[in-house]
Each structure stands twice: as structure tokens, then as C-alpha cells.
Amino acid sequence: MVDTLSYWVLPVTVTVTVLFGLYKRVKVFDCFMEGAKKGLHTVYELLPSITGLVVAVTMLKASGALTIFSEVFAPLADKLNIPSEVIPMALISPVSGGGSMTFFEQVLKEHGPDSFLGQVASVLMGSTDTTLYAVTVYYSAIGIRNTRHTLYAGLLADFTTFLLASFFVRMTLY
Amino acid sequence: MMNYVFPVLVVLSFISAAATGSMSELSAAVIEGGTNAVELLIRLVSMLCLWGGIMEIADRSGVTKGISKLLSPLIKLIFPRIRREKDALEAITMNITANVLGLGNAATPLGLEAMRRLQNINSDTSRASDEMVVFVVMNTAAMHIIPTTVATLRGQYGSVSPMSILPASFLTSFCALFVAVLSAKLGNRFKRGKHHG
């Protein structure tokens, strides 16, 4: 059911907007082109910072740093009753959405989506966004360099997700 | 920020690769990273152009204003200092609406428009304003009601009930969002106090 519903959201949004534009006698396509041009300009602004970010993140993923840090965090997770298998996923998710997706699918494949591990990983995956990417894109689009405490606050939220995911899975499903 | 993050990531990668003996992988990653960036940017071009266009239609036809009015009590609660800045509030509302509906692709372009409008009322254009910090932090957390991507994947991997994680996911996201906004606001207060003193 939800599957079908989610297929409807996107087309409905686009169609309703266009229909409403017609109803209000807006020159729909001229408007569209104007907005699209702005979008193109934004991409131009984003190009340098995105390139830098993606290169650095791709390097980090290939370097084996994740293995090292996962071992560092394992005792802490153990104390908090968090399955250590989800640590790499939680570590990579603030930096790379594609990276955490790879780990997520691995957990689903190896442990099954209805295992405790699969459920915790699902909650983790559904409750976070790629923090570093969002902060970089949002600020570099308008040329702000001093982002103050944005990144810390974002990472703190990610850490909250990591701490609470297992807890809420136990609470609601067991 | 990137002046710290970029070198940390690069140096950390180099040391880790040296320690774990994965220098050949790292070498390949430097080249692969450039290609990945271009692929991502191409996806961004289509996304930003499409939703930039749709947003413009929504703006001119008054859809934006309608949605904004509907959600304005909530938005004003989170951004009390810019109560009167209609333009910025409207774009913020559109971004949050897209996020809640799970339209991730639409949320980014709408969010960037909001950032542009917040920048117009920013007193120091090289430094993030209080509202920007709160707004960006909200966007680093997940605001969607239904985690569709996750549910779809769970189904593909043979889950008996792909949506069973919904309550746990909702509670976790909500707490994370709360922590995000709270820590952003606390940081705002702390930094401002220091500035005046």
C-alpha cells in the first residue's frame, strides 16, 4: 500500500503545481525555464566544493579507516547493547549516503530484514541524512565559509540516532 | 568549515591506508573520486533545474503562499526572529513540506532557495546566521514521515512486514531532529552571548 502511495506523491506534486499555475493563468513554461536557469547557476556555484568533498570521501572509504574506527567504537557499543555490526554503517552515514546504503544492503542480505540486526539497521538508515554533504551543499551554494556550530549539531543528531535506534527497536518490536 | 574537514579527511585516509596496507585502493580512489563527483553533479543539474522550475510555478501561482500559511505557526515557533520575513519563511516551509512528504530530490533545491533568501537578510554574508544553522541542521536530520526507500529495500530482501520498523524509525528520527534543533539553538545562544560580552 505504502509502495503505491509513494509512487503517487511525485507525479501528483508536479501535476497539481502545473494545473494550479494554469488555473491562475501563469505562463507555466516560461516560469519553469526561469526557475531551471536559477538551478543551473546553483550547480555552477556548487561544482568546486562538491568535487573536493566527493574526492575526500571516496578516499576515506577506500582507506580502511572505517575498519580501524569500528574497532575503536566496538566496546562502547557493546556496553550500550548496540549490535557492533551496525557500527560501520553508523560511522559512514554522516559522510556518505551511498556508503551507508552498501552496508545496509549487506546487513539485509546476511542477517535478513526481520532480524534484530536488520531492524536496527533499517531504523538507522531511515533516520539519518548525509550530514556533511548537506552542510557543504547548503552553505557553498550561497558562499558562506564560517558555518559556526552547524556540523557539530548535525553530528550530535547522528550520534543520537545511533544511540537510540536499538533502544526503540527493542521497545516497539520485542 | 571545509578548510578543516577536507584536510582531516585526506590525511586520515592516507594514515589509515598506510596502516592497513590499502594504498593501492587509495590510489584508485583519488581518480575514482573525481569521476564520482562529476556523476553526482550531473544528477544535481537535472534535480536543481527540474525543481527550480516547479518551484517557480508554485511561487507565481500562489501554491507556496497557501502551504506557507497552513504551516506558519509551526515554522514561526522554530524561527521566531524572522517572523516577518515572508519570503524566507515561505521557502523554508516548502523545503520542510518536501522533506516530510519524502520528496528528497525536491527538498534540496527548495532548501537552497531558502538559504538564498536567508542570506538576503543576513547581516554578515560570510558567516552563517542563527536561522541558517537551525535550518541546515534540520536538513541533516531525516524529517520524512514514511521511510519509503528503506521500506522498499526491506520488501525486496523478503521482509514479512517491511513497515514494522515505522514506529521505531519515527521515534528515533523525532528525537534526533529534536536534538538537532536544540543543540543548534543552544549553540546560537552561547555564541551570541560571547559576542556581546
Short mmCIF file of C-alpha atoms in Angstrom, two decimals:
data_model
loop_
_atom_site.label_atom_id
_atom_site.label_comp_id
_atom_site.label_asym_id
_atom_site.label_seq_id
_atom_site.Cartn_x
_atom_site.Cartn_y
_atom_site.Cartn_z
CA MET A 1 0.00 0.00 0.00
CA VAL A 2 2.71 2.42 1.05
CA ASP A 3 4.62 1.41 -2.05
CA THR A 4 1.77 2.56 -4.28
CA LEU A 5 1.27 5.69 -2.23
CA SER A 6 4.92 6.67 -2.59
CA TYR A 7 4.67 6.28 -6.37
CA TRP A 8 1.83 8.79 -6.38
CA VAL A 9 3.44 11.60 -4.36
CA LEU A 10 5.87 12.78 -7.01
CA PRO A 11 3.59 12.84 -10.09
CA VAL A 12 0.76 14.36 -8.05
CA THR A 13 3.03 17.16 -6.79
CA VAL A 14 4.22 18.06 -10.28
CA THR A 15 0.77 17.80 -11.89
CA VAL A 16 -1.06 19.74 -9.19
CA THR A 17 1.51 22.54 -9.33
CA VAL A 18 1.22 22.82 -13.12
CA LEU A 19 -2.60 22.68 -13.01
CA PHE A 20 -2.71 25.36 -10.36
CA GLY A 21 -0.40 27.50 -12.47
CA LEU A 22 -2.77 27.12 -15.44
CA TYR A 23 -5.75 27.95 -13.24
CA LYS A 24 -4.03 31.16 -12.09
CA ARG A 25 -3.14 31.97 -15.72
CA VAL A 26 0.59 31.84 -15.10
CA LYS A 27 2.81 31.31 -18.17
CA VAL A 28 3.75 27.89 -16.89
CA PHE A 29 6.65 27.03 -19.17
CA ASP A 30 8.25 30.49 -19.08
CA CYS A 31 8.20 30.24 -15.29
CA PHE A 32 9.64 26.78 -15.41
CA MET A 33 12.54 27.92 -17.58
CA GLU A 34 13.30 30.84 -15.31
CA GLY A 35 13.49 28.59 -12.28
CA ALA A 36 15.51 25.99 -14.13
CA LYS A 37 18.04 28.65 -15.14
CA LYS A 38 18.50 29.55 -11.47
CA GLY A 39 19.09 25.87 -10.79
CA LEU A 40 21.83 25.72 -13.39
CA HIS A 41 23.52 28.70 -11.80
CA THR A 42 23.44 26.94 -8.42
CA VAL A 43 25.19 23.89 -9.86
CA TYR A 44 27.96 26.15 -11.11
CA GLU A 45 28.39 27.51 -7.57
CA LEU A 46 28.46 24.01 -6.12
CA LEU A 47 30.90 22.42 -8.56
CA PRO A 48 34.21 23.15 -6.77
CA SER A 49 33.13 22.27 -3.24
CA ILE A 50 31.30 19.09 -4.30
CA THR A 51 34.34 17.88 -6.22
CA GLY A 52 36.56 18.40 -3.18
CA LEU A 53 34.10 16.73 -0.83
CA VAL A 54 33.47 13.69 -3.02
CA VAL A 55 37.17 13.07 -3.67
CA ALA A 56 37.95 13.24 0.06
CA VAL A 57 35.05 10.94 0.96
CA THR A 58 35.92 8.40 -1.75
CA MET A 59 39.48 8.33 -0.39
CA LEU A 60 38.22 7.81 3.16
CA LYS A 61 36.04 4.89 2.11
CA ALA A 62 38.92 3.15 0.34
CA SER A 63 41.49 3.78 3.07
CA GLY A 64 40.34 1.21 5.62
CA ALA A 65 39.79 3.96 8.21
CA LEU A 66 36.31 2.56 8.76
CA THR A 67 37.68 -0.79 9.95
CA ILE A 68 40.00 0.95 12.40
CA PHE A 69 37.30 3.22 13.83
CA SER A 70 34.75 0.41 14.04
CA GLU A 71 37.12 -1.47 16.34
CA VAL A 72 37.57 1.64 18.46
CA PHE A 73 33.82 2.05 18.90
CA ALA A 74 33.03 -1.65 19.45
CA PRO A 75 33.49 -1.70 23.28
CA LEU A 76 31.26 1.38 23.70
CA ALA A 77 28.51 -0.13 21.54
CA ASP A 78 28.79 -3.39 23.46
CA LYS A 79 28.20 -1.58 26.77
CA LEU A 80 25.13 0.18 25.36
CA ASN A 81 23.62 -3.04 23.94
CA ILE A 82 24.06 -1.84 20.37
CA PRO A 83 24.98 -4.60 17.89
CA SER A 84 28.55 -3.94 16.73
CA GLU A 85 27.70 -4.96 13.15
CA VAL A 86 25.92 -1.65 12.58
CA ILE A 87 28.91 0.48 13.64
CA PRO A 88 30.48 0.82 10.16
CA MET A 89 27.11 1.89 8.78
CA ALA A 90 26.60 4.46 11.53
CA LEU A 91 30.13 5.79 11.05
CA ILE A 92 29.89 6.24 7.29
CA SER A 93 26.34 7.63 7.17
CA PRO A 94 27.17 11.25 8.11
CA VAL A 95 29.81 11.32 5.34
CA SER A 96 28.41 9.19 2.53
CA GLY A 97 24.84 8.19 1.73
CA GLY A 98 25.97 5.66 -0.86
CA GLY A 99 28.41 4.18 1.63
CA SER A 100 25.81 3.57 4.31
CA MET A 101 23.44 2.12 1.68
CA THR A 102 26.07 -0.50 0.77
CA PHE A 103 26.42 -1.56 4.41
CA PHE A 104 22.66 -1.54 4.87
CA GLU A 105 22.09 -3.91 1.95
CA GLN A 106 24.87 -6.14 3.24
CA VAL A 107 23.13 -6.44 6.63
CA LEU A 108 19.79 -7.18 4.92
CA LYS A 109 21.40 -9.86 2.78
CA GLU A 110 23.40 -11.55 5.53
CA HIS A 111 21.04 -11.30 8.50
CA GLY A 112 17.62 -10.75 6.89
CA PRO A 113 15.41 -7.67 7.19
CA ASP A 114 13.34 -9.10 10.06
CA SER A 115 16.25 -10.00 12.33
CA PHE A 116 17.05 -7.66 15.23
CA LEU A 117 20.14 -6.50 13.37
CA GLY A 118 18.18 -5.90 10.16
CA GLN A 119 15.60 -3.86 12.04
CA VAL A 120 18.18 -1.71 13.83
CA ALA A 121 19.98 -1.09 10.53
CA SER A 122 16.65 -0.14 8.89
CA VAL A 123 15.90 2.40 11.60
CA LEU A 124 19.41 3.85 11.33
CA MET A 125 19.11 4.10 7.57
CA GLY A 126 15.67 5.70 7.72
CA SER A 127 16.51 8.22 10.42
CA THR A 128 19.61 9.92 9.09
CA ASP A 129 20.64 12.03 6.18
CA THR A 130 24.17 12.65 4.93
CA THR A 131 25.16 15.42 7.32
CA LEU A 132 28.47 16.52 5.84
CA TYR A 133 27.02 16.58 2.32
CA ALA A 134 24.01 18.67 3.36
CA VAL A 135 26.14 21.17 5.28
CA THR A 136 28.58 21.55 2.38
CA VAL A 137 25.91 21.94 -0.30
CA TYR A 138 23.67 24.31 1.64
CA TYR A 139 26.44 26.69 2.62
CA SER A 140 28.57 26.62 -0.50
CA ALA A 141 25.53 27.46 -2.65
CA ILE A 142 25.47 30.89 -1.02
CA GLY A 143 29.20 31.25 -0.43
CA ILE A 144 29.31 31.05 3.36
CA ARG A 145 32.59 29.77 4.81
CA ASN A 146 32.04 30.28 8.52
CA THR A 147 29.40 27.66 9.33
CA ARG A 148 29.73 28.06 13.12
CA HIS A 149 28.34 25.08 15.07
CA THR A 150 26.24 23.58 12.23
CA LEU A 151 28.40 20.50 11.72
CA TYR A 152 28.69 19.70 15.43
CA ALA A 153 24.94 19.97 15.94
CA GLY A 154 24.34 17.76 12.89
CA LEU A 155 26.80 15.11 14.07
CA LEU A 156 25.29 15.19 17.55
CA ALA A 157 21.91 14.37 15.98
CA ASP A 158 23.51 11.48 14.06
CA PHE A 159 25.03 10.17 17.28
CA THR A 160 21.61 10.37 18.94
CA THR A 161 20.23 8.18 16.16
CA PHE A 162 23.00 5.64 16.71
CA LEU A 163 22.30 5.53 20.47
CA LEU A 164 18.52 5.33 20.22
CA ALA A 165 17.87 3.05 17.20
CA SER A 166 18.42 -0.23 19.09
CA PHE A 167 16.54 1.05 22.11
CA PHE A 168 13.41 1.95 20.15
CA VAL A 169 13.51 -1.29 18.13
CA ARG A 170 13.53 -3.25 21.40
CA MET A 171 10.77 -1.10 22.82
CA THR A 172 8.38 -1.29 19.86
CA LEU A 173 9.06 -4.75 18.42
CA TYR A 174 10.09 -7.02 21.30
CA MET B 1 34.44 24.54 7.75
CA MET B 2 35.70 22.68 4.68
CA ASN B 3 39.12 24.19 5.41
CA TYR B 4 39.24 21.80 8.36
CA VAL B 5 37.16 18.90 7.10
CA PHE B 6 38.93 18.43 3.77
CA PRO B 7 42.50 18.13 5.17
CA VAL B 8 41.31 15.93 8.05
CA LEU B 9 39.65 13.50 5.63
CA VAL B 10 42.64 13.40 3.28
CA VAL B 11 45.28 12.96 5.98
CA LEU B 12 43.17 10.45 7.90
CA SER B 13 42.70 8.43 4.71
CA PHE B 14 46.43 8.43 3.99
CA ILE B 15 47.40 7.30 7.51
CA SER B 16 44.69 4.60 7.56
CA ALA B 17 45.71 3.32 4.13
CA ALA B 18 49.34 3.15 5.22
CA ALA B 19 48.37 1.33 8.44
CA THR B 20 46.03 -1.20 6.81
CA GLY B 21 48.08 -1.69 3.65
CA SER B 22 45.40 -0.43 1.30
CA MET B 23 47.50 2.13 -0.58
CA SER B 24 46.58 0.69 -3.98
CA GLU B 25 42.87 1.11 -3.15
CA LEU B 26 43.52 4.67 -2.03
CA SER B 27 45.37 5.44 -5.22
CA ALA B 28 42.43 4.20 -7.28
CA ALA B 29 40.04 6.18 -5.06
CA VAL B 30 41.71 9.51 -5.86
CA ILE B 31 40.91 9.05 -9.55
CA GLU B 32 37.53 7.45 -8.91
CA GLY B 33 36.58 10.36 -6.63
CA GLY B 34 36.77 12.82 -9.49
CA THR B 35 34.50 10.67 -11.64
CA ASN B 36 32.06 10.20 -8.74
CA ALA B 37 31.90 13.97 -8.27
CA VAL B 38 31.01 14.56 -11.92
CA GLU B 39 28.30 11.87 -11.80
CA LEU B 40 26.83 13.46 -8.69
CA LEU B 41 26.90 16.90 -10.29
CA ILE B 42 25.09 15.66 -13.38
CA ARG B 43 22.35 14.27 -11.16
CA LEU B 44 22.29 17.64 -9.35
CA VAL B 45 21.90 19.56 -12.62
CA SER B 46 18.69 17.75 -13.54
CA MET B 47 17.38 17.84 -10.00
CA LEU B 48 18.05 21.55 -9.46
CA CYS B 49 16.71 22.58 -12.87
CA LEU B 50 13.55 20.49 -12.62
CA TRP B 51 12.62 21.52 -9.10
CA GLY B 52 13.79 25.08 -9.59
CA GLY B 53 11.28 25.25 -12.43
CA ILE B 54 8.44 23.66 -10.49
CA MET B 55 9.14 25.92 -7.51
CA GLU B 56 8.91 28.99 -9.75
CA ILE B 57 5.48 27.91 -10.98
CA ALA B 58 4.36 27.19 -7.41
CA ASP B 59 5.61 30.61 -6.32
CA ARG B 60 3.88 32.59 -9.07
CA SER B 61 0.60 30.73 -8.81
CA GLY B 62 0.32 31.09 -5.05
CA VAL B 63 0.70 27.43 -4.07
CA THR B 64 3.69 28.39 -1.94
CA LYS B 65 1.75 31.05 -0.07
CA GLY B 66 -1.08 28.65 0.69
CA ILE B 67 1.14 25.93 2.12
CA SER B 68 3.14 28.53 3.99
CA LYS B 69 0.03 29.92 5.69
CA LEU B 70 -1.00 26.43 6.73
CA LEU B 71 2.29 25.64 8.45
CA SER B 72 3.28 29.10 9.60
CA PRO B 73 2.53 28.63 13.34
CA LEU B 74 4.99 25.73 13.49
CA ILE B 75 7.66 27.44 11.38
CA LYS B 76 7.42 30.66 13.37
CA LEU B 77 7.90 28.65 16.54
CA ILE B 78 11.22 27.34 15.22
CA PHE B 79 12.30 30.64 13.63
CA PRO B 80 10.86 33.32 15.93
CA ARG B 81 13.30 36.08 14.98
CA ILE B 82 12.30 36.16 11.30
CA ARG B 83 8.52 36.11 11.84
CA ARG B 84 8.09 38.99 9.39
CA GLU B 85 10.40 37.77 6.62
CA LYS B 86 7.69 36.23 4.43
CA ASP B 87 9.98 35.28 1.51
CA ALA B 88 12.42 33.33 3.63
CA LEU B 89 9.68 31.66 5.68
CA GLU B 90 7.85 30.55 2.53
CA ALA B 91 10.92 28.84 1.09
CA ILE B 92 11.69 27.22 4.45
CA THR B 93 8.12 25.91 4.59
CA MET B 94 8.35 24.44 1.08
CA ASN B 95 11.58 22.66 1.96
CA ILE B 96 10.12 21.19 5.14
CA THR B 97 6.96 20.12 3.30
CA ALA B 98 9.01 18.33 0.63
CA ASN B 99 11.08 16.64 3.34
CA VAL B 100 8.03 15.47 5.27
CA LEU B 101 6.41 14.08 2.10
CA GLY B 102 9.61 12.17 1.37
CA LEU B 103 10.41 14.16 -1.78
CA GLY B 104 14.14 14.22 -1.07
CA ASN B 105 15.02 15.40 -4.57
CA ALA B 106 12.75 18.40 -4.31
CA ALA B 107 13.85 19.27 -0.78
CA THR B 108 17.41 20.22 -1.73
CA PRO B 109 16.61 22.83 -4.43
CA LEU B 110 13.88 24.29 -2.24
CA GLY B 111 16.29 24.36 0.69
CA LEU B 112 18.92 26.17 -1.36
CA GLU B 113 16.33 28.78 -2.32
CA ALA B 114 15.58 29.22 1.38
CA MET B 115 19.29 29.67 2.07
CA ARG B 116 19.48 32.36 -0.62
CA ARG B 117 16.59 34.23 0.95
CA LEU B 118 18.09 33.88 4.44
CA GLN B 119 21.34 35.25 3.02
CA ASN B 120 19.46 38.35 1.79
CA ILE B 121 18.54 39.21 5.38
CA ASN B 122 21.87 38.12 6.88
CA SER B 123 23.90 40.90 8.49
CA ASP B 124 27.30 39.28 7.85
CA THR B 125 27.21 37.44 4.50
CA SER B 126 30.37 35.42 5.15
CA ARG B 127 29.05 33.95 8.39
CA ALA B 128 26.06 31.66 8.95
CA SER B 129 23.12 33.38 10.65
CA ASP B 130 21.34 31.76 13.62
CA GLU B 131 18.41 30.80 11.39
CA MET B 132 20.71 29.21 8.81
CA VAL B 133 22.32 27.00 11.44
CA VAL B 134 18.94 25.75 12.65
CA PHE B 135 17.63 25.28 9.11
CA VAL B 136 20.67 23.37 7.80
CA VAL B 137 20.82 21.17 10.90
CA MET B 138 17.15 20.27 10.40
CA ASN B 139 18.01 19.21 6.87
CA THR B 140 20.85 16.97 8.08
CA ALA B 141 18.29 15.01 10.10
CA ALA B 142 15.54 12.96 8.49
CA MET B 143 12.13 14.63 8.53
CA HIS B 144 10.10 12.21 6.39
CA ILE B 145 7.05 10.53 7.91
CA ILE B 146 7.48 7.30 5.95
CA PRO B 147 10.96 5.94 5.18
CA THR B 148 9.95 4.72 1.72
CA THR B 149 13.41 3.83 0.41
CA VAL B 150 14.14 1.69 3.45
CA ALA B 151 10.72 0.01 3.38
CA THR B 152 11.06 -0.78 -0.33
CA LEU B 153 14.50 -2.34 0.20
CA ARG B 154 13.24 -4.38 3.15
CA GLY B 155 10.49 -5.72 0.93
CA GLN B 156 12.97 -6.61 -1.80
CA TYR B 157 15.05 -8.59 0.69
CA GLY B 158 12.00 -10.63 1.69
CA SER B 159 10.71 -8.92 4.81
CA VAL B 160 7.36 -10.23 6.10
CA SER B 161 6.40 -6.71 7.21
CA PRO B 162 8.55 -4.01 5.61
CA MET B 163 6.77 -1.29 7.60
CA SER B 164 7.21 -2.89 11.03
CA ILE B 165 10.10 -0.54 11.77
CA LEU B 166 7.94 2.55 11.26
CA PRO B 167 7.21 3.33 14.95
CA ALA B 168 10.85 2.85 15.96
CA SER B 169 12.03 4.84 12.95
CA PHE B 170 9.60 7.65 13.69
CA LEU B 171 10.59 7.88 17.36
CA THR B 172 14.30 7.81 16.52
CA SER B 173 14.02 10.46 13.79
CA PHE B 174 11.93 12.67 16.03
CA CYS B 175 14.43 12.51 18.90
CA ALA B 176 17.32 13.16 16.51
CA LEU B 177 15.52 16.14 14.99
CA PHE B 178 14.79 17.46 18.47
CA VAL B 179 18.45 17.12 19.48
CA ALA B 180 19.47 18.78 16.20
CA VAL B 181 17.29 21.86 16.67
CA LEU B 182 18.01 22.09 20.39
CA SER B 183 21.79 21.91 20.01
CA ALA B 184 21.70 24.42 17.13
CA LYS B 185 19.67 26.83 19.26
CA LEU B 186 21.83 26.35 22.35
CA GLY B 187 24.90 27.00 20.21
CA ASN B 188 23.28 30.16 18.87
CA ARG B 189 22.63 31.46 22.35
CA PHE B 190 26.10 30.61 23.60
CA LYS B 191 27.90 32.21 20.66
CA ARG B 192 25.75 35.33 20.72
CA GLY B 193 26.35 35.83 24.45
CA LYS B 194 30.07 35.60 23.92
CA HIS B 195 29.89 38.10 21.10
CA HIS B 196 28.20 40.72 23.24
CA GLY B 197 30.41 40.13 26.26
#
